[in-house]
Amino acid sequence: MAEPKEPKAKQSFPPDAVTREYAESLDAADPLRAFRDKFIIPSKENLKTKKLAKPGLSPEPCIYFCGNSLGLQPRATSQYMEAYLDTWSSIGVIGHFRDLEDSPLKQWQLLSEQAAEQMSRLVGAKPAEVAVMGTLTMNLHLMLASFYTPSQTKHKILLDWKAFPSDHYAIESQIKWHGRDPNESMVLIGPDEEEHVIPTSKILSIIDEHASDAALLLLPGIQYYSGQLFDIETITRHAQSRGIVVGWDLAHAYANVELKLHDWNVDFAVWCTYKYGNAGPGAIAGLFVHEKHGTVDYSQGEDKPVFRPRLTGWYGGDRAVRFKMDNKFKPIPGAGGFQVSNPSAVDLTCLCAALSVFNKTSMTEIRKKSVRLTGYLEHLLLEGTTDESRPFRIITPSDPNARGAQLSLLLKPGLLNQVAQALEDAGIVCDKREPDVVRVAPAPLYNTFTEVWEFVKQFKAALAM
């Protein structure tokens, strides 16, 4: 059995870490502090208005800890959108084929490649292994159509016990599409009773238990409810050694933690870009297909390409012959060959604007601050309390290697609404999940240590009301 990674020690902080002055000193020394100015932070006053408002209605920004649901708007977005609109208004359809001077965007026909090349750096992939298209669930369906090929003996899909509903629905429907019973073909991997974290050793043992009849493993890189970051490398290697195809939903891992999809030999992955990726609500999504699955073989003749079966569309065809319109599909080698439709240039524009911010740093630097930021949050939450006295429990792993930017706080029953209302009144935006969880996600590109300090102050006051 593959060996899980050793836990990383928790961070230590000095006695004065509980002071606002200490938080401010961390901000002053933060090498990423200038990135905050690259985003538009909603004001506290705007959060209360019910009319369409301009940014900066009041000078006091809110504390926005909800990047795990929707990231903030980069200031570059308006510049990129203006370039898109000017291109459309000035040259119309020619915008598909002409690069314009002074525009941050390539011709529309190449925009998806522009985004994929930049996005590949965030997921540890070769540019040809990434495609920008559709939405997360649509892409998951397309990947399952290609990678879930059940046989009479190997038909099960192993998945998270608390999978995000759209993932659960997609898997369930794919199993039914193949004429099988989800009750027999879905295996839910869950934690031990009354726990929320699933040990890697348990995942590996369940893989072994079902190795003879499992066709595919699909897990979230980060579990949306608990915030647990799975050991993608170890789990992937172990499942593949048992003859199981491995896919990952990276909705909460993309632009949040360091990923090495190519080196980890992941078969496929899908993700959205509107959370930590800051590409806008419902933004265009991404997918990864390892290069071993994206080859196109012409050894049988130019008109008889051999490639991995998939649901095909016009936009997945090689651009060199795409406009011949001869209905002879020759897929783009790599993930691009899994594209289906002409992607929205508006969506790609917003994504490219967000990626332009990430281009100015690296996931290594982003992750370094994130670990420190989340560690500070954990330290302040637990400081001065005991397990017995505390009216909440952090259900996210304490090991920094087993979590991203999110801490999930499980409150004692009956506290959620009062705490959520108090945080809202204080101009703090974070996410609640019924019945008793508050998800807090300080994003390293635009959140500060001082905001963490202020949040904990308001959170503890709300608990004491």
Coordinates of C-alpha atoms in Angstrom, one line a residue:
M1 CA 0.0 0.0 0.0
A2 CA 1.2 3.5 -0.8
E3 CA 2.3 5.5 2.2
P4 CA 0.4 8.7 3.1
K5 CA 2.5 11.9 3.6
E6 CA 3.7 12.8 7.0
P7 CA 1.7 15.5 8.7
K8 CA 3.3 19.0 8.8
A9 CA 3.7 20.6 12.2
K10 CA 1.4 23.4 13.2
Q11 CA 2.8 27.0 13.1
S12 CA 3.9 28.6 16.3
F13 CA 3.2 32.2 17.2
P14 CA 4.6 34.5 19.9
P15 CA 2.5 35.6 23.0
D16 CA 1.8 39.0 21.4
A17 CA 0.2 37.4 18.3
V18 CA -3.2 38.1 19.9
T19 CA -2.7 41.9 19.4
R20 CA -3.8 44.0 16.5
E21 CA -0.3 45.4 16.3
Y22 CA 1.2 42.0 15.7
A23 CA -1.3 41.4 12.8
E24 CA -0.4 44.7 11.3
S25 CA 3.3 43.8 11.5
L26 CA 2.6 40.7 9.5
D27 CA 0.8 42.7 6.9
A28 CA 3.7 45.2 6.7
A29 CA 6.1 42.3 6.0
D30 CA 3.9 40.5 3.6
P31 CA 5.6 40.2 0.1
L32 CA 2.1 39.9 -1.5
R33 CA 0.6 42.9 0.2
A34 CA 0.4 45.0 -3.1
F35 CA -1.9 42.4 -4.7
R36 CA -4.8 43.6 -2.6
D37 CA -4.9 46.8 -4.6
K38 CA -5.4 44.7 -7.8
F39 CA -9.0 43.8 -6.6
I40 CA -12.1 45.7 -5.9
I41 CA -13.1 45.2 -2.2
P42 CA -16.9 45.7 -1.6
S43 CA -17.6 48.5 0.9
K44 CA -19.6 47.8 4.1
E45 CA -22.1 50.4 2.9
N46 CA -22.5 48.7 -0.5
L47 CA -23.3 45.4 1.2
K48 CA -26.4 47.0 2.7
T49 CA -27.7 48.7 -0.4
K50 CA -30.5 47.3 -2.4
K51 CA -29.8 49.5 -5.4
L52 CA -27.1 49.0 -8.1
A53 CA -24.1 50.8 -6.6
K54 CA -20.7 51.8 -7.8
P55 CA -17.6 50.4 -6.0
G56 CA -16.3 52.5 -3.2
L57 CA -19.6 54.1 -2.1
S58 CA -17.9 54.4 1.2
P59 CA -14.2 54.2 2.0
E60 CA -14.6 51.4 4.6
P61 CA -14.1 48.0 2.9
C62 CA -15.8 44.9 4.1
I63 CA -13.9 41.8 5.3
Y64 CA -14.5 39.4 2.5
F65 CA -13.7 35.8 3.5
C66 CA -15.9 34.1 0.9
G67 CA -13.5 33.4 -1.9
N68 CA -14.3 29.7 -1.6
S69 CA -17.7 30.6 -3.1
L70 CA -17.0 33.6 -5.3
G71 CA -13.7 35.5 -5.6
L72 CA -13.5 39.2 -5.8
Q73 CA -13.4 41.2 -9.1
P74 CA -9.8 42.0 -10.3
R75 CA -9.4 45.6 -11.4
A76 CA -8.0 44.3 -14.7
T77 CA -11.5 42.9 -15.6
S78 CA -12.9 46.2 -16.7
Q79 CA -9.8 46.9 -18.8
Y80 CA -10.0 43.5 -20.5
M81 CA -13.8 43.8 -21.0
E82 CA -13.3 47.2 -22.6
A83 CA -10.8 45.7 -25.0
Y84 CA -13.2 42.9 -25.9
L85 CA -16.1 45.4 -26.5
D86 CA -13.9 47.7 -28.6
T87 CA -12.7 44.8 -30.7
W88 CA -16.3 43.7 -31.3
S89 CA -17.6 47.2 -32.1
S90 CA -14.7 48.1 -34.4
I91 CA -14.0 45.0 -36.5
G92 CA -16.8 42.6 -35.8
V93 CA -16.2 39.1 -37.0
I94 CA -12.6 39.9 -37.9
G95 CA -11.9 39.9 -34.1
H96 CA -11.8 36.1 -34.4
F97 CA -8.7 36.2 -36.6
R98 CA -6.8 39.5 -35.9
D99 CA -4.5 40.4 -33.1
L100 CA -4.8 44.1 -32.3
E101 CA -2.0 46.2 -31.0
D102 CA -2.3 47.5 -27.4
S103 CA -4.9 44.8 -26.6
P104 CA -4.3 42.4 -23.7
L105 CA -6.3 39.8 -25.6
K106 CA -5.3 37.5 -28.5
Q107 CA -7.7 37.1 -31.4
W108 CA -10.9 35.4 -30.2
Q109 CA -10.0 32.1 -32.0
L110 CA -6.9 31.8 -29.9
L111 CA -8.3 33.1 -26.5
S112 CA -8.9 29.6 -25.1
E113 CA -5.3 28.7 -25.9
Q114 CA -4.1 31.9 -24.3
A115 CA -6.1 31.1 -21.1
A116 CA -5.1 27.4 -21.1
E117 CA -1.4 28.2 -21.4
Q118 CA -1.6 30.6 -18.4
M119 CA -3.9 28.3 -16.4
S120 CA -1.6 25.3 -16.9
R121 CA 1.0 26.9 -14.6
L122 CA -1.6 27.0 -11.8
V123 CA -2.3 23.3 -12.0
G124 CA 1.1 21.9 -12.7
A125 CA 0.4 20.7 -16.3
K126 CA 1.7 21.1 -19.8
P127 CA -0.2 23.7 -21.8
A128 CA -1.5 21.0 -24.1
E129 CA -3.0 19.1 -21.2
V130 CA -5.4 21.9 -20.2
A131 CA -8.5 23.1 -22.0
V132 CA -10.7 26.0 -21.1
M133 CA -14.4 25.3 -21.8
G134 CA -17.9 25.0 -20.5
T135 CA -18.7 24.7 -16.8
L136 CA -17.5 22.3 -14.2
T137 CA -20.4 19.9 -14.3
M138 CA -20.6 19.9 -18.1
N139 CA -16.9 19.1 -18.3
L140 CA -17.3 16.4 -15.7
H141 CA -20.0 14.8 -17.8
L142 CA -17.7 15.0 -20.9
M143 CA -14.8 13.4 -18.9
L144 CA -17.0 10.6 -17.6
A145 CA -18.3 9.9 -21.1
S146 CA -14.7 9.3 -22.1
F147 CA -13.1 7.8 -19.0
Y148 CA -16.0 5.8 -17.4
T149 CA -16.2 2.7 -19.5
P150 CA -17.8 0.1 -17.2
S151 CA -17.6 -3.6 -18.0
Q152 CA -19.5 -6.5 -16.5
T153 CA -16.9 -6.9 -13.9
K154 CA -15.5 -3.4 -13.3
H155 CA -18.3 -0.9 -13.0
K156 CA -18.1 0.9 -9.7
I157 CA -17.3 4.5 -9.1
L158 CA -15.7 5.4 -5.8
L159 CA -16.6 8.9 -4.6
D160 CA -16.8 11.2 -1.6
W161 CA -19.5 10.5 1.0
K162 CA -20.5 14.2 0.9
A163 CA -19.7 15.0 -2.7
F164 CA -21.0 18.3 -3.9
P165 CA -24.5 17.6 -5.3
S166 CA -23.7 18.3 -8.9
D167 CA -20.9 15.8 -8.8
H168 CA -23.1 13.2 -7.1
Y169 CA -25.8 13.8 -9.7
A170 CA -23.4 13.6 -12.6
I171 CA -22.0 10.3 -11.4
E172 CA -25.4 8.9 -10.6
S173 CA -26.8 9.8 -14.1
Q174 CA -23.7 8.4 -15.9
I175 CA -24.2 5.1 -14.1
K176 CA -27.8 5.0 -15.1
W177 CA -26.9 6.0 -18.7
H178 CA -24.9 2.8 -18.9
G179 CA -27.9 0.8 -17.7
R180 CA -26.6 0.1 -14.2
D181 CA -28.0 0.7 -10.7
P182 CA -26.3 3.5 -8.7
N183 CA -27.1 1.5 -5.5
E184 CA -24.7 -1.2 -6.8
S185 CA -22.2 0.9 -8.7
M186 CA -21.7 3.9 -6.4
V187 CA -19.3 3.5 -3.4
L188 CA -19.3 6.4 -1.0
I189 CA -16.0 6.9 1.0
G190 CA -16.7 8.6 4.3
P191 CA -15.0 9.3 7.6
D192 CA -15.4 7.4 10.8
E193 CA -18.6 8.0 12.8
E194 CA -18.9 11.6 14.1
E195 CA -15.8 12.7 12.3
H196 CA -15.5 14.9 9.2
V197 CA -12.0 14.1 7.9
I198 CA -11.3 11.0 5.9
P199 CA -7.8 9.6 6.7
T200 CA -5.8 8.8 3.6
S201 CA -5.2 5.3 5.0
K202 CA -9.0 4.7 4.9
I203 CA -9.3 5.8 1.3
L204 CA -6.5 3.5 0.3
S205 CA -8.1 0.5 2.1
I206 CA -11.4 1.2 0.4
I207 CA -9.6 1.3 -2.9
D208 CA -8.1 -2.1 -2.1
E209 CA -11.5 -3.5 -1.0
H210 CA -13.2 -2.6 -4.3
A211 CA -10.2 -2.9 -6.7
S212 CA -11.6 -5.9 -8.5
D213 CA -14.9 -4.2 -9.5
A214 CA -14.1 -0.5 -9.5
A215 CA -13.7 1.3 -12.8
L216 CA -13.1 4.9 -11.6
L217 CA -12.3 7.0 -8.6
L218 CA -13.5 10.6 -8.4
L219 CA -12.7 12.7 -5.4
P220 CA -12.6 16.4 -4.7
G221 CA -9.1 17.9 -4.3
I222 CA -10.5 19.8 -1.4
Q223 CA -13.7 18.7 0.3
Y224 CA -16.1 21.7 0.1
Y225 CA -17.7 21.2 3.5
S226 CA -14.8 20.1 5.8
G227 CA -12.1 21.9 3.9
Q228 CA -9.9 18.8 3.8
L229 CA -7.2 18.7 1.1
F230 CA -6.7 15.1 0.0
D231 CA -3.3 13.6 -0.7
I232 CA -3.8 13.6 -4.5
E233 CA -0.5 12.1 -5.4
T234 CA -0.6 9.2 -3.0
I235 CA -4.3 8.3 -3.7
T236 CA -3.8 8.6 -7.5
R237 CA -0.8 6.4 -7.5
H238 CA -2.4 3.7 -5.3
A239 CA -5.7 3.6 -7.2
Q240 CA -3.9 3.4 -10.6
S241 CA -1.8 0.5 -9.3
R242 CA -5.1 -1.3 -8.7
G243 CA -6.2 -0.7 -12.3
I244 CA -8.6 2.2 -11.5
V245 CA -8.9 5.4 -13.6
V246 CA -8.5 8.5 -11.4
G247 CA -10.2 11.8 -11.8
W248 CA -10.3 14.9 -9.5
D249 CA -12.8 17.7 -9.0
L250 CA -10.5 20.7 -8.2
A251 CA -13.2 23.3 -7.7
H252 CA -11.9 24.3 -4.3
A253 CA -8.2 23.4 -5.1
Y254 CA -7.7 25.4 -8.3
A255 CA -5.7 28.7 -7.5
N256 CA -5.8 27.7 -3.9
V257 CA -3.1 25.1 -3.4
E258 CA -0.1 23.9 -5.4
L259 CA -1.0 21.2 -7.9
K260 CA 1.2 18.9 -10.0
L261 CA -1.3 17.1 -12.2
H262 CA 1.2 16.0 -14.8
D263 CA 3.8 14.8 -12.4
W264 CA 1.2 13.0 -10.3
N265 CA 0.0 11.2 -13.4
V266 CA -3.7 12.2 -12.8
D267 CA -5.9 10.8 -15.6
F268 CA -8.3 13.8 -15.7
A269 CA -9.4 16.7 -13.6
V270 CA -12.1 19.4 -13.8
W271 CA -12.5 22.7 -12.0
C272 CA -14.3 26.0 -12.0
T273 CA -12.6 29.4 -12.0
Y274 CA -14.9 31.7 -10.1
K275 CA -13.8 30.8 -6.5
Y276 CA -10.1 31.4 -5.7
G277 CA -9.6 32.0 -9.4
N278 CA -11.6 35.3 -9.4
A279 CA -12.9 35.0 -13.0
G280 CA -16.5 36.0 -12.1
P281 CA -19.8 34.3 -11.2
G282 CA -20.5 31.2 -13.3
A283 CA -17.2 31.8 -15.2
I284 CA -15.9 29.4 -17.8
A285 CA -14.3 26.3 -16.4
G286 CA -11.2 24.2 -17.0
L287 CA -10.2 20.6 -17.5
F288 CA -7.0 18.5 -17.5
V289 CA -6.3 15.4 -19.6
H290 CA -3.0 13.8 -19.1
E291 CA -0.9 13.7 -22.3
K292 CA -1.0 9.9 -22.4
H293 CA -4.8 10.2 -23.1
G294 CA -4.6 13.0 -25.6
T295 CA -2.5 11.4 -28.3
V296 CA -3.7 11.3 -31.9
D297 CA -2.3 8.5 -34.1
Y298 CA -2.3 8.8 -37.9
S299 CA -0.4 5.6 -38.6
Q300 CA -3.4 4.1 -40.3
G301 CA -3.8 7.1 -42.6
E302 CA -4.5 10.8 -42.5
D303 CA -8.3 10.2 -42.7
K304 CA -8.2 7.5 -40.0
P305 CA -7.0 9.2 -36.8
V306 CA -7.0 6.9 -33.8
F307 CA -7.7 8.7 -30.5
R308 CA -9.4 8.2 -27.1
P309 CA -13.2 7.9 -27.5
R310 CA -15.1 11.0 -26.4
L311 CA -18.1 13.2 -27.1
T312 CA -16.8 15.3 -30.0
G313 CA -17.6 18.8 -31.3
W314 CA -16.4 21.1 -34.0
Y315 CA -14.1 23.2 -31.7
G316 CA -12.1 20.1 -30.7
G317 CA -11.0 19.7 -34.3
D318 CA -7.5 20.7 -35.4
R319 CA -7.6 24.4 -36.4
A320 CA -5.5 23.6 -39.5
V321 CA -8.5 21.8 -41.0
R322 CA -11.3 23.1 -38.9
F323 CA -12.7 25.4 -41.6
K324 CA -12.6 22.7 -44.4
M325 CA -16.1 21.7 -43.2
D326 CA -15.6 18.2 -44.6
N327 CA -17.0 16.5 -41.4
K328 CA -13.8 14.5 -41.0
F329 CA -12.9 15.0 -37.3
K330 CA -9.2 15.3 -36.6
P331 CA -8.9 16.2 -32.9
I332 CA -6.4 18.7 -31.6
P333 CA -3.8 16.6 -29.7
G334 CA -4.1 16.9 -26.0
A335 CA -6.9 18.3 -23.9
G336 CA -7.9 20.7 -26.7
G337 CA -9.3 17.8 -28.6
F338 CA -12.0 17.4 -25.9
Q339 CA -13.5 20.8 -26.6
V340 CA -17.0 20.8 -28.0
S341 CA -18.3 24.3 -28.8
N342 CA -17.0 27.8 -29.7
P343 CA -16.3 29.2 -26.2
S344 CA -17.7 32.6 -25.1
A345 CA -15.2 35.3 -25.7
V346 CA -16.8 37.3 -22.9
D347 CA -16.1 34.5 -20.4
L348 CA -12.6 34.0 -21.7
T349 CA -12.0 37.7 -21.4
C350 CA -12.9 37.7 -17.7
L351 CA -10.7 34.6 -17.1
C352 CA -7.7 36.1 -18.9
A353 CA -8.1 39.3 -16.8
A354 CA -8.0 37.2 -13.6
L355 CA -5.0 35.1 -14.9
S356 CA -3.1 38.3 -15.6
V357 CA -3.0 38.8 -11.8
F358 CA -1.7 35.3 -11.2
N359 CA 0.9 35.9 -13.8
K360 CA 2.6 38.4 -11.6
T361 CA 3.4 35.8 -8.9
S362 CA 3.4 32.1 -8.4
M363 CA 1.3 29.4 -6.7
T364 CA 4.3 28.8 -4.4
E365 CA 4.2 32.3 -3.1
I366 CA 0.5 32.4 -2.9
R367 CA 0.4 29.1 -1.0
K368 CA 3.2 30.2 1.4
K369 CA 1.1 33.2 2.5
S370 CA -2.1 31.1 2.6
V371 CA -0.6 28.7 5.0
R372 CA 0.6 31.5 7.3
L373 CA -2.8 33.3 7.0
T374 CA -4.9 30.3 7.8
G375 CA -2.5 29.2 10.6
Y376 CA -2.9 32.6 12.2
L377 CA -6.6 32.3 11.9
E378 CA -6.5 28.9 13.6
H379 CA -4.2 30.2 16.4
L380 CA -6.5 33.2 17.2
L381 CA -9.6 31.0 17.2
L382 CA -8.1 28.6 19.7
E383 CA -6.2 31.0 21.8
G384 CA -7.4 31.3 25.4
T385 CA -9.9 28.5 25.1
T386 CA -10.2 24.8 25.8
D387 CA -12.0 22.0 23.9
E388 CA -14.5 21.9 26.7
S389 CA -15.2 25.7 26.9
R390 CA -15.2 26.4 23.2
P391 CA -18.7 26.6 21.6
F392 CA -17.3 25.6 18.2
R393 CA -15.0 23.0 16.7
I394 CA -12.6 23.4 13.8
I395 CA -13.4 20.4 11.6
T396 CA -10.8 21.2 9.0
P397 CA -7.5 19.3 9.5
S398 CA -4.9 21.1 11.6
D399 CA -2.2 19.8 9.3
P400 CA -1.4 22.6 6.9
N401 CA -0.7 20.0 4.2
A402 CA -4.2 18.7 4.6
R403 CA -6.1 21.9 4.0
G404 CA -6.3 25.0 1.8
A405 CA -7.4 28.5 2.6
Q406 CA -10.6 27.4 4.3
L407 CA -11.4 26.6 7.9
S408 CA -14.8 25.1 8.6
L409 CA -16.2 26.0 12.1
L410 CA -18.8 23.6 13.5
L411 CA -20.9 25.6 16.0
K412 CA -22.9 24.1 18.8
P413 CA -26.6 23.7 17.8
G414 CA -28.6 26.9 17.7
L415 CA -25.8 29.3 17.3
L416 CA -25.5 29.6 13.5
N417 CA -28.1 32.2 12.7
Q418 CA -27.1 34.5 15.6
V419 CA -23.4 34.3 14.6
A420 CA -24.1 34.7 10.9
Q421 CA -26.3 37.8 11.5
A422 CA -23.7 39.4 13.8
L423 CA -20.9 38.9 11.2
E424 CA -23.1 40.4 8.5
D425 CA -23.9 43.4 10.7
A426 CA -20.1 43.8 11.2
G427 CA -19.5 43.9 7.5
I428 CA -17.9 40.5 7.3
V429 CA -18.8 38.2 4.4
C430 CA -18.3 34.5 4.9
D431 CA -20.3 31.4 4.1
K432 CA -22.7 29.3 6.3
R433 CA -23.7 25.8 5.7
E434 CA -26.8 24.4 7.4
P435 CA -27.2 23.2 10.0
D436 CA -24.2 24.5 12.0
V437 CA -21.1 25.3 9.9
V438 CA -19.4 28.6 9.1
R439 CA -16.8 28.4 6.4
V440 CA -14.1 31.0 6.6
A441 CA -11.7 31.4 3.7
P442 CA -9.1 34.2 3.8
A443 CA -7.7 34.5 0.3
P444 CA -4.0 35.4 0.2
L445 CA -4.2 37.7 -2.8
Y446 CA -6.5 40.2 -1.2
N447 CA -7.0 39.4 2.4
T448 CA -4.8 40.5 5.3
F449 CA -3.7 39.3 8.7
T450 CA -5.4 42.3 10.3
E451 CA -8.7 41.2 8.7
V452 CA -8.2 37.8 10.3
W453 CA -7.6 39.5 13.7
E454 CA -10.8 41.6 13.3
F455 CA -12.8 38.6 12.2
V456 CA -11.9 36.5 15.2
K457 CA -12.7 39.4 17.5
Q458 CA -16.2 39.8 16.0
F459 CA -16.7 36.0 15.8
K460 CA -16.0 35.5 19.5
A461 CA -18.2 38.4 20.4
A462 CA -21.0 36.9 18.4
L463 CA -20.6 33.6 20.2
A464 CA -20.9 35.4 23.5
M465 CA -24.1 37.3 22.7

